[in-house]
Amino acid sequence: MMFDLKLLLIELGVALILARLFGYALEKVKQPAVIGEILAGIVVGPFVIGSISGYNFISPSIREGIESISYIGIIILLFLSGIDTGIDELKKASKSGIITSLFDVSVAFLFGYIVGTILQYPFIYRIAIGNIFSATSVGITVRTLMDINALHTNVGNLILTVAVLDDILGIIILSVTLGTGSPEILLIKVTIFFIIFLALLFIFYKMRKLNFRAQIPRFVLTSAIAFCFIFSFLAMSLGLAAITGSFFAGLLLSVFPQRRRISTFVREIGEVFFIPLFFVWVGSSFDFSALKGVGYLILYFIPMALLGKIVGCSLGAKINGFKNRDALAVGIGMMPRMEVALVVVTTEISMKIFPTKLAHQMLASTILLVIISSLITPFALKSVYKPSQ
Amino acid sequence: MDIEIKDLHEKKISDILDRGIKWNLPLLEKNASVQSVLSILTARDHIWVVEEKKSKKVVGVITEYDILRLLAPARLPKYVFGKKYGVSIEYGTAKKAEDVMCKQVIKCSPDEKIGDVLSRMVNAGLRRLPVIENDEIVGEITAHYIIQILLGKR
C-alpha cells in the first residue's frame, strides 16, 4: 500500500495538540498527564474519529510511520529514565532500599507468574505478565507523597528509592527472561551485554577524568542520541529488547559532566514529540472489542498487580524495621504503574510474544491497570498513612 | 578596548587568573544546610560546593537558577524518572547543599586558552566555570570577569 504522507501529517498534528490538551486537563484534576495522552489516543483511534471519518491514527496506510515514531518514543523514554536515574545515585542507594526493592520486584513478578498459571497460559506468557507487574511509576508516587506531605518522611524516602531501583531491576529481569533463543545462549548473550556495559562504564569513568573536549559543535548532544540508538541496536542484536539498550545507554551517559544538558535536550525532543505520540499510539491501539473476552484476565490481572506490590514492598519494609502501618504505606505507595509498564507491554507485543487477540487484551488490561492504580493509590495511601507531624 | 579580543582568546587562563580571589570564593561544604545555601545566595549568585573546606575539591555547583526552581511551587515534569524530582523546599526534602546542587561540574584549568574556555561556556550555556588545579579550586572565570579584563578594568 502507498504510504500516505498527507494523512500522516494531519494525524500527527491533531494527535500532538489533543495529547497536550488532554494531558493538561488530566493534570488539572490531579491525574497524570499520561492518562490524558492515552485518552487522546482513544479519540484519534478507530473508535471515535476513525468511526466518523474512516481515517484514524493507526489507519493501515500510515500505520508503519506511526509505529516507527512510537518505537523511537519508547527508546527515548527509557533513555531518559536511565540518564535521570543515574549511576551515581544507584551507588548511593540505601541498603534498606535495595532489600525492599528486591522483595518488591520478585514478589510482583511472582504474582504476575501466578496470574498466568491460574489462567493456564504457557510459560512465556506467565513471565511476560510478571514483567509487566514489576515496574512502578515514580511520577505518581512522588505526586501522592506531595499530596499527603510525606515526601520527607522515612516512608517517603524508602518509596522513592525503591521506585527508582525498580526500573533497573525490572529492566534486568526483562532482558534475562524475554530474550530470544535457548536459555544457555541467552545467558551468554546477556553476559556479553553486561560485560560491554561494564567495560564502557569503566572507559567512561576514565574519560570523565580526562576532561575530554569535543571541538565539533553540538557533538555532545548528537553523539548522546546516536549512542542511545546504537546501544539499543546492540541490545537487539544480542536478542535483548531495544529498551534494555537505551536504558543502559542512559545510565552510561549519566557519568559525564554534560549529563544535565543531555537530559534536558532529550527531554525536550521526547516530551514535545516522540513520547506523547507513543502514548497516543497506545491509546489508539486500545481495542474495545478486546474487552468482551477479557473478563477473567482483568479479574485476576488488576488485583494481583496491586497486591503483588503491597505484599512485596510491605514485607521488604517490615524486614527493614518499619512499623506495620508504615510498611503497608510503602506497599500501597508503590502500587501505581504508568510509563514503564506500558512500555514493557508494548515491547512484549512487538516481540510477538502474545497471539493477536491476547495481545489486545493484555494491552487493554495494562491500560486499565494504569488508570485504576493511579486513581486509587492517593485515596488508599491517605487512608492508611498519616505522617506524624 | 584595552586588549584585542583575538589576543585575549590566545592567552591562558593563568595569565588573567586573580589568585587572590581564592580567599573570597563562595564555597560551601556539601553537608551544609539549605539555610546556609540560601544565606550565601542573598549576596552571591552561585556557590561552589566542596567536599570539605580544607581540600577544596569541587563536587557540585548551585546557581540562582537551581534555587529559583526550588522556590517556586513544586511542579513535576510530565514524565518523571529519578529521585531528583522529589527534591523540594516546600516538601522538606531539600535539606543539604548536596541535595540541591548540580553534581556534574564543567570545569577549566589554568593552562587552557581563554578562547577554548569561552567556547565551552557558550556550548554548555554556562556563565561561570571553576578553575581547577590539582583537584582544588583556585579561582573562577565568569562572564563579568572576562568583560572586566577586556576593558582593562583589572
XYZ file of C-alpha atoms in Angstrom:
543
model
C 0.000 0.000 0.000
C 1.166 3.530 -0.753
C 2.493 5.350 2.257
C 0.232 8.333 2.760
C 2.363 11.265 3.926
C -0.551 13.692 3.713
C -2.647 11.643 6.105
C 0.300 11.102 8.406
C 0.906 14.836 8.728
C -2.657 15.729 9.682
C -2.851 12.784 12.093
C 0.389 13.785 13.778
C -0.743 17.379 14.073
C -4.130 16.530 15.544
C -2.698 13.871 17.834
C 0.003 16.147 19.258
C -2.308 19.009 20.095
C -5.008 16.727 21.521
C -2.429 14.879 23.617
C -1.196 18.163 25.053
C -4.720 19.438 25.836
C -5.961 16.172 27.319
C -2.757 15.803 29.292
C -3.176 19.259 30.723
C -6.823 18.626 31.576
C -5.899 15.478 33.479
C -3.137 17.315 35.345
C -5.732 19.876 36.413
C -7.715 17.134 38.126
C -4.503 15.832 39.708
C -4.119 12.826 37.466
C -1.033 12.035 35.434
C -0.816 13.643 32.000
C -0.032 10.257 30.504
C -3.614 9.123 31.039
C -4.775 12.183 29.121
C -2.454 11.267 26.280
C -3.862 7.752 26.195
C -7.402 9.202 26.129
C -6.333 11.438 23.240
C -5.203 8.250 21.533
C -8.595 6.657 22.030
C -10.163 9.768 20.492
C -7.976 9.768 17.380
C -8.153 5.988 17.167
C -10.512 3.782 15.187
C -13.430 4.068 17.593
C -14.061 7.808 17.734
C -12.523 9.867 14.915
C -11.933 6.684 12.949
C -15.568 5.638 13.053
C -16.704 9.094 11.898
C -14.180 9.847 9.170
C -12.836 6.437 8.276
C -9.284 7.659 8.810
C -7.588 7.163 12.120
C -4.227 7.305 13.845
C -3.461 3.710 13.043
C -5.020 3.542 9.579
C -3.206 0.895 7.522
C -1.675 3.437 5.137
C 0.153 5.338 7.874
C 0.466 2.649 10.483
C 4.125 1.921 9.812
C 5.075 5.559 10.132
C 3.210 5.942 13.417
C 4.671 2.740 14.797
C 8.218 3.761 13.955
C 7.778 7.092 15.701
C 6.265 5.373 18.722
C 9.150 2.930 18.999
C 11.587 5.811 18.883
C 9.430 7.357 21.625
C 9.817 4.250 23.782
C 13.564 4.198 23.268
C 13.857 7.871 24.161
C 11.629 7.394 27.207
C 13.806 4.633 28.599
C 16.978 6.537 27.721
C 15.642 9.454 29.723
C 14.786 7.110 32.555
C 18.348 5.767 32.545
C 20.052 9.123 32.464
C 17.767 10.577 35.133
C 18.228 7.537 37.353
C 21.997 7.839 37.123
C 24.831 5.540 38.122
C 25.977 7.770 40.961
C 22.517 7.762 42.518
C 22.285 3.993 42.211
C 25.583 3.648 44.007
C 24.243 5.748 46.834
C 21.006 3.795 47.232
C 20.453 2.758 50.837
C 20.656 -0.874 51.910
C 17.048 -0.816 53.054
C 16.045 0.476 49.628
C 17.882 -2.320 47.847
C 16.426 -5.036 50.081
C 12.882 -3.700 49.753
C 13.288 -3.349 46.030
C 14.462 -6.946 45.667
C 11.430 -8.155 47.605
C 9.171 -5.855 45.690
C 10.262 -6.866 42.219
C 10.449 -10.581 42.942
C 7.053 -10.758 44.645
C 5.405 -8.600 41.980
C 6.941 -10.800 39.301
C 5.810 -13.924 41.111
C 2.253 -12.600 41.352
C 2.264 -11.992 37.626
C 3.513 -15.505 37.080
C 0.714 -16.827 39.318
C -1.908 -14.943 37.272
C -0.573 -16.656 34.176
C -0.648 -20.012 35.936
C -4.246 -19.585 37.131
C -5.286 -18.730 33.591
C -3.314 -21.737 32.320
C -1.182 -19.709 29.958
C 2.057 -21.121 28.588
C 5.295 -20.422 30.442
C 6.423 -17.478 28.317
C 3.118 -15.582 28.850
C 3.417 -16.032 32.602
C 6.860 -14.470 32.544
C 5.635 -11.695 30.296
C 2.890 -10.818 32.789
C 5.426 -10.921 35.611
C 7.483 -8.359 33.757
C 4.524 -6.037 33.338
C 3.900 -6.243 37.090
C 7.457 -5.351 38.131
C 7.601 -1.687 37.135
C 6.466 1.225 39.310
C 5.930 4.808 38.304
C 7.850 7.298 40.430
C 5.769 10.111 38.998
C 2.505 9.198 40.655
C 4.319 8.106 43.781
C 6.010 11.481 44.139
C 2.763 13.290 43.419
C 0.886 11.264 46.035
C 3.585 11.773 48.641
C 3.435 15.502 47.964
C -0.320 15.420 48.402
C -0.079 13.964 51.872
C 3.096 15.900 52.651
C 5.113 12.769 53.309
C 7.928 13.201 50.848
C 10.477 13.892 53.581
C 9.470 11.031 55.907
C 11.162 7.638 56.197
C 8.297 6.122 54.299
C 8.564 8.698 51.535
C 12.283 8.272 51.252
C 12.079 4.495 51.053
C 9.293 4.603 48.472
C 11.310 6.929 46.269
C 14.452 4.835 46.475
C 12.579 1.630 45.766
C 10.634 3.141 42.892
C 13.873 4.187 41.242
C 15.598 0.840 41.822
C 12.536 -0.957 40.480
C 13.093 0.315 36.986
C 16.590 -1.046 36.741
C 15.720 -4.386 38.357
C 12.652 -4.669 36.150
C 14.726 -3.992 33.048
C 17.331 -6.546 34.051
C 14.673 -9.201 34.655
C 13.080 -8.281 31.353
C 16.324 -8.756 29.475
C 17.044 -12.074 31.149
C 13.564 -13.536 30.800
C 12.413 -12.235 27.464
C 15.483 -12.577 25.300
C 15.199 -14.770 22.263
C 16.983 -18.075 21.854
C 17.658 -21.035 24.099
C 18.405 -20.367 27.772
C 22.140 -21.175 27.541
C 22.751 -18.974 24.525
C 20.598 -16.241 26.027
C 22.603 -16.343 29.222
C 25.791 -15.927 27.219
C 24.291 -13.033 25.282
C 23.072 -11.277 28.428
C 26.511 -11.758 29.964
C 28.153 -10.289 26.868
C 25.800 -7.319 27.038
C 26.619 -6.603 30.660
C 30.341 -7.081 30.104
C 30.176 -4.499 27.323
C 28.173 -2.250 29.645
C 30.697 -2.547 32.467
C 33.651 -2.096 30.111
C 32.101 1.065 28.703
C 31.302 2.270 32.189
C 34.953 1.839 33.127
C 36.101 3.662 29.976
C 33.607 6.479 30.505
C 34.771 6.985 34.068
C 38.330 7.285 32.757
C 37.160 9.703 30.072
C 35.438 11.802 32.677
C 38.771 12.221 34.478
C 40.500 13.121 31.203
C 38.123 16.051 30.773
C 37.728 15.311 27.093
C 36.538 18.235 24.965
C 34.919 17.893 21.585
C 35.635 20.649 19.107
C 32.671 19.819 16.876
C 29.669 21.997 17.747
C 26.728 20.119 19.264
C 28.823 16.969 19.270
C 27.784 16.010 22.775
C 24.060 16.055 22.111
C 24.261 14.389 18.712
C 26.563 11.687 19.937
C 24.372 11.098 23.001
C 21.321 10.376 20.852
C 23.407 8.358 18.415
C 24.903 6.367 21.262
C 21.415 5.646 22.601
C 20.303 4.263 19.231
C 23.486 2.293 18.606
C 23.402 0.762 22.073
C 19.743 -0.180 21.577
C 20.792 -1.768 18.294
C 23.476 -3.692 20.129
C 20.934 -4.951 22.662
C 18.615 -6.039 19.880
C 21.431 -7.774 18.015
C 22.089 -9.759 21.160
C 18.445 -10.772 21.258
C 17.500 -8.381 24.077
C 14.843 -5.706 23.954
C 15.750 -2.326 22.469
C 14.599 -0.628 25.674
C 17.222 -2.530 27.663
C 19.829 -0.993 25.429
C 18.508 2.521 25.662
C 18.038 2.378 29.438
C 21.610 1.259 29.965
C 22.850 3.776 27.411
C 21.218 6.446 29.567
C 22.849 5.060 32.703
C 26.246 5.075 30.979
C 25.966 8.663 29.801
C 24.895 9.779 33.266
C 28.533 9.681 34.375
C 29.530 12.597 32.167
C 29.563 16.206 33.315
C 27.308 17.024 30.354
C 24.584 14.852 31.876
C 22.202 17.628 32.717
C 22.483 19.145 29.258
C 21.881 15.801 27.567
C 18.916 15.038 29.792
C 17.350 18.466 29.228
C 17.797 18.189 25.480
C 16.476 14.648 25.211
C 13.582 15.557 27.474
C 12.677 18.442 25.173
C 12.520 16.392 21.992
C 10.957 13.460 23.834
C 8.317 15.401 25.718
C 7.290 17.545 22.811
C 7.196 14.993 20.037
C 8.107 11.356 20.416
C 6.833 10.291 23.825
C 3.293 11.744 23.645
C 2.922 10.074 20.268
C 3.833 6.769 21.870
C 1.075 7.141 24.457
C -1.379 8.301 21.815
C -0.492 5.215 19.830
C -1.071 3.063 22.920
C -4.478 4.672 23.355
C -5.409 4.243 19.720
C -4.457 0.567 19.903
C -6.891 0.129 22.777
C -9.332 -2.272 21.205
C -12.811 -2.006 22.702
C -13.824 -5.323 21.209
C -10.990 -6.942 23.195
C -12.847 -6.016 26.373
C -15.514 -8.634 25.703
C -13.358 -11.687 26.227
C -11.143 -10.050 28.768
C -13.206 -10.747 31.908
C -11.110 -13.413 33.590
C -7.840 -11.798 32.674
C -8.816 -8.480 34.245
C -10.398 -10.187 37.225
C -7.007 -11.603 38.192
C -4.675 -9.210 36.440
C -5.512 -5.942 38.182
C -5.998 -7.086 41.793
C -2.909 -9.270 41.626
C -0.836 -6.468 40.128
C -1.829 -4.214 43.015
C -1.479 -6.900 45.672
C 1.917 -8.017 44.436
C 3.391 -4.616 45.164
C 1.675 -4.312 48.536
C 2.873 -7.707 49.695
C 6.386 -7.402 48.294
C 7.147 -3.886 49.466
C 5.468 -4.222 52.835
C 7.486 -7.361 53.515
C 10.676 -5.622 52.456
C 9.908 -2.561 54.570
C 8.943 -4.714 57.532
C 12.274 -6.528 57.371
C 13.973 -3.165 57.437
C 12.311 -2.401 60.752
C 9.330 -0.360 59.627
C 6.197 -0.463 61.768
C 3.255 -2.392 60.319
C 1.319 0.646 59.245
C 4.341 2.342 57.699
C 5.325 -0.850 55.914
C 1.830 -1.117 54.473
C 2.047 2.514 53.388
C 5.242 1.739 51.495
C 3.468 -1.118 49.746
C 0.484 0.990 48.787
C 2.704 3.840 47.687
C 4.366 1.501 45.234
C 1.154 0.344 43.545
C 0.928 2.822 40.684
C 2.013 1.698 37.232
C 2.493 4.024 34.347
C 5.117 4.668 31.706
C 7.345 1.665 32.180
C 4.508 -0.865 32.468
C 3.083 0.405 29.178
C 6.495 0.324 27.565
C 7.031 -3.243 28.742
C 3.682 -4.467 27.452
C 4.156 -2.834 24.049
C 7.675 -4.192 23.832
C 6.351 -7.664 24.567
C 3.657 -7.243 21.954
C 6.202 -6.053 19.402
C 8.302 -9.117 20.195
C 5.228 -11.139 19.180
C 5.057 -12.964 22.489
C 1.261 -12.986 22.586
C -1.086 -14.031 19.785
C -3.003 -11.065 18.336
C -6.182 -11.418 20.346
C -4.418 -11.889 23.653
C -2.079 -9.024 22.789
C -5.066 -6.689 22.527
C -6.399 -7.975 25.811
C -3.034 -7.594 27.526
C -2.741 -4.023 26.320
C -6.308 -3.246 27.409
C -5.701 -4.792 30.834
C -2.490 -2.846 31.313
C -4.148 0.416 30.316
C -6.927 -0.267 32.817
C -4.335 -1.174 35.440
C -2.572 2.133 34.835
C -5.791 4.102 35.169
C -7.158 2.221 38.173
C -3.890 2.172 40.087
C -3.334 5.877 39.655
C -6.923 6.597 40.690
C -6.925 4.545 43.871
C -3.369 4.991 45.147
C -3.838 8.513 46.531
C -7.013 7.525 48.404
C -5.592 4.283 49.713
C -2.372 5.908 50.840
C -4.162 8.771 52.550
C -6.410 6.414 54.468
C -3.546 4.213 55.665
C -0.796 6.680 56.268
C -0.835 9.869 58.254
C 2.629 11.343 58.639
C 3.131 12.235 62.266
C 3.721 15.976 62.176
C 39.196 48.452 24.292
C 42.424 47.880 26.100
C 43.005 44.349 24.874
C 42.214 42.996 21.411
C 39.692 40.200 21.793
C 41.716 37.951 19.482
C 44.766 38.344 21.668
C 42.667 37.589 24.680
C 41.499 34.322 23.132
C 45.098 33.186 22.733
C 46.046 33.927 26.323
C 45.936 31.329 29.020
C 43.638 31.286 31.987
C 46.652 31.517 34.281
C 47.557 34.871 32.657
C 44.374 36.506 33.806
C 43.524 34.451 36.861
C 43.335 36.520 40.009
C 44.647 34.120 42.619
C 43.699 36.493 45.379
C 40.077 35.711 44.659
C 40.716 32.278 46.084
C 40.016 33.657 49.560
C 36.751 35.197 48.505
C 35.158 32.351 46.563
C 31.598 31.392 47.513
C 32.461 27.948 48.879
C 30.270 25.707 50.968
C 30.711 22.165 52.213
C 28.347 19.589 50.794
C 26.883 18.859 54.216
C 25.913 22.471 54.801
C 22.218 23.139 55.348
C 19.895 24.612 52.751
C 19.570 27.625 55.062
C 23.255 28.411 54.657
C 22.915 27.942 50.898
C 20.131 30.498 50.846
C 22.004 32.960 53.032
C 25.043 32.924 50.737
C 22.755 33.429 47.766
C 21.381 36.616 49.266
C 24.682 38.217 48.247
C 26.202 35.923 45.619
C 24.634 34.353 42.573
C 26.319 30.972 42.786
C 28.035 28.616 45.189
C 30.799 26.096 44.596
C 30.072 23.085 46.725
C 33.233 21.405 48.003
C 33.871 18.041 49.610
C 35.254 19.847 52.657
C 36.604 23.350 53.195
C 40.191 22.158 53.649
C 40.573 20.086 50.493
C 38.622 22.493 48.269
C 37.641 19.695 45.926
C 34.620 20.864 43.947
C 31.808 18.310 43.889
C 28.931 20.487 42.765
C 27.588 23.888 41.927
C 24.439 25.692 42.983
C 23.249 28.627 40.918
C 20.462 31.123 41.389
C 18.516 29.248 38.772
C 18.684 25.960 40.698
C 17.290 27.731 43.726
C 14.654 29.569 41.724
C 13.252 26.201 40.809
C 13.157 25.209 44.459
C 11.467 28.442 45.485
C 8.606 28.162 43.016
C 5.696 25.851 43.890
C 6.838 22.281 43.313
C 5.875 21.076 39.874
C 6.708 17.759 38.296
C 7.623 17.282 34.666
C 5.288 15.165 32.584
C 7.390 12.035 32.694
C 9.198 11.557 35.961
C 12.237 9.368 36.428
C 14.895 9.511 39.053
C 14.836 10.780 42.554
C 15.862 14.349 41.889
C 12.315 15.397 41.059
C 11.328 14.746 44.656
C 13.723 17.415 45.904
C 11.824 20.447 47.140
C 11.950 23.086 49.852
C 8.162 23.093 50.058
C 8.013 19.412 50.980
C 11.079 19.357 53.162
C 13.205 17.060 51.035
C 15.874 19.651 50.248
C 17.948 19.535 53.405
C 21.597 19.841 52.494
C 23.642 21.636 49.864
C 24.313 18.197 48.405
C 20.608 17.664 47.725
C 20.162 20.760 45.607
C 23.473 21.069 43.801
C 24.226 20.113 40.236
C 26.687 17.273 40.631
C 28.276 17.284 37.216
C 30.500 20.334 37.157
C 32.046 21.594 33.954
C 35.476 22.987 34.780
C 38.574 24.548 33.314
C 42.229 24.545 34.249
C 44.835 27.350 34.411
C 46.794 26.148 31.367
C 43.841 26.281 28.949
C 43.377 29.024 26.368
C 40.745 31.629 27.191
C 39.169 31.185 23.740
C 38.618 27.476 24.350
C 37.169 28.095 27.773
C 34.804 30.727 26.391
C 33.547 28.375 23.688
C 32.985 25.749 26.327
C 30.929 28.208 28.345
C 28.862 29.083 25.277
C 28.334 25.419 24.326
C 27.306 24.403 27.792
C 25.245 27.525 28.396
C 27.217 28.464 31.493
C 28.419 31.892 32.560
C 30.898 30.776 35.197
C 33.431 27.976 35.444
C 35.610 26.973 38.351
C 39.342 26.918 37.681
C 40.700 23.659 38.987
C 44.354 22.928 39.655
C 45.411 19.644 41.270
C 41.826 18.778 42.191
C 41.464 22.031 44.091
C 39.520 25.139 43.176
C 41.916 28.056 42.719
C 39.584 30.593 41.189
C 36.690 31.152 38.848
C 36.185 32.514 35.368
C 32.943 34.409 34.904
C 31.496 36.400 32.053
C 31.770 39.525 34.234
C 35.406 38.895 34.883
C 36.255 38.415 31.201
C 34.495 41.690 30.362
C 36.454 43.477 33.063
C 39.716 42.101 31.645
C 38.711 43.123 28.135
C 38.002 46.676 29.213
C 41.211 46.838 31.180
C 39.427 47.264 34.458
C 41.520 44.544 36.031
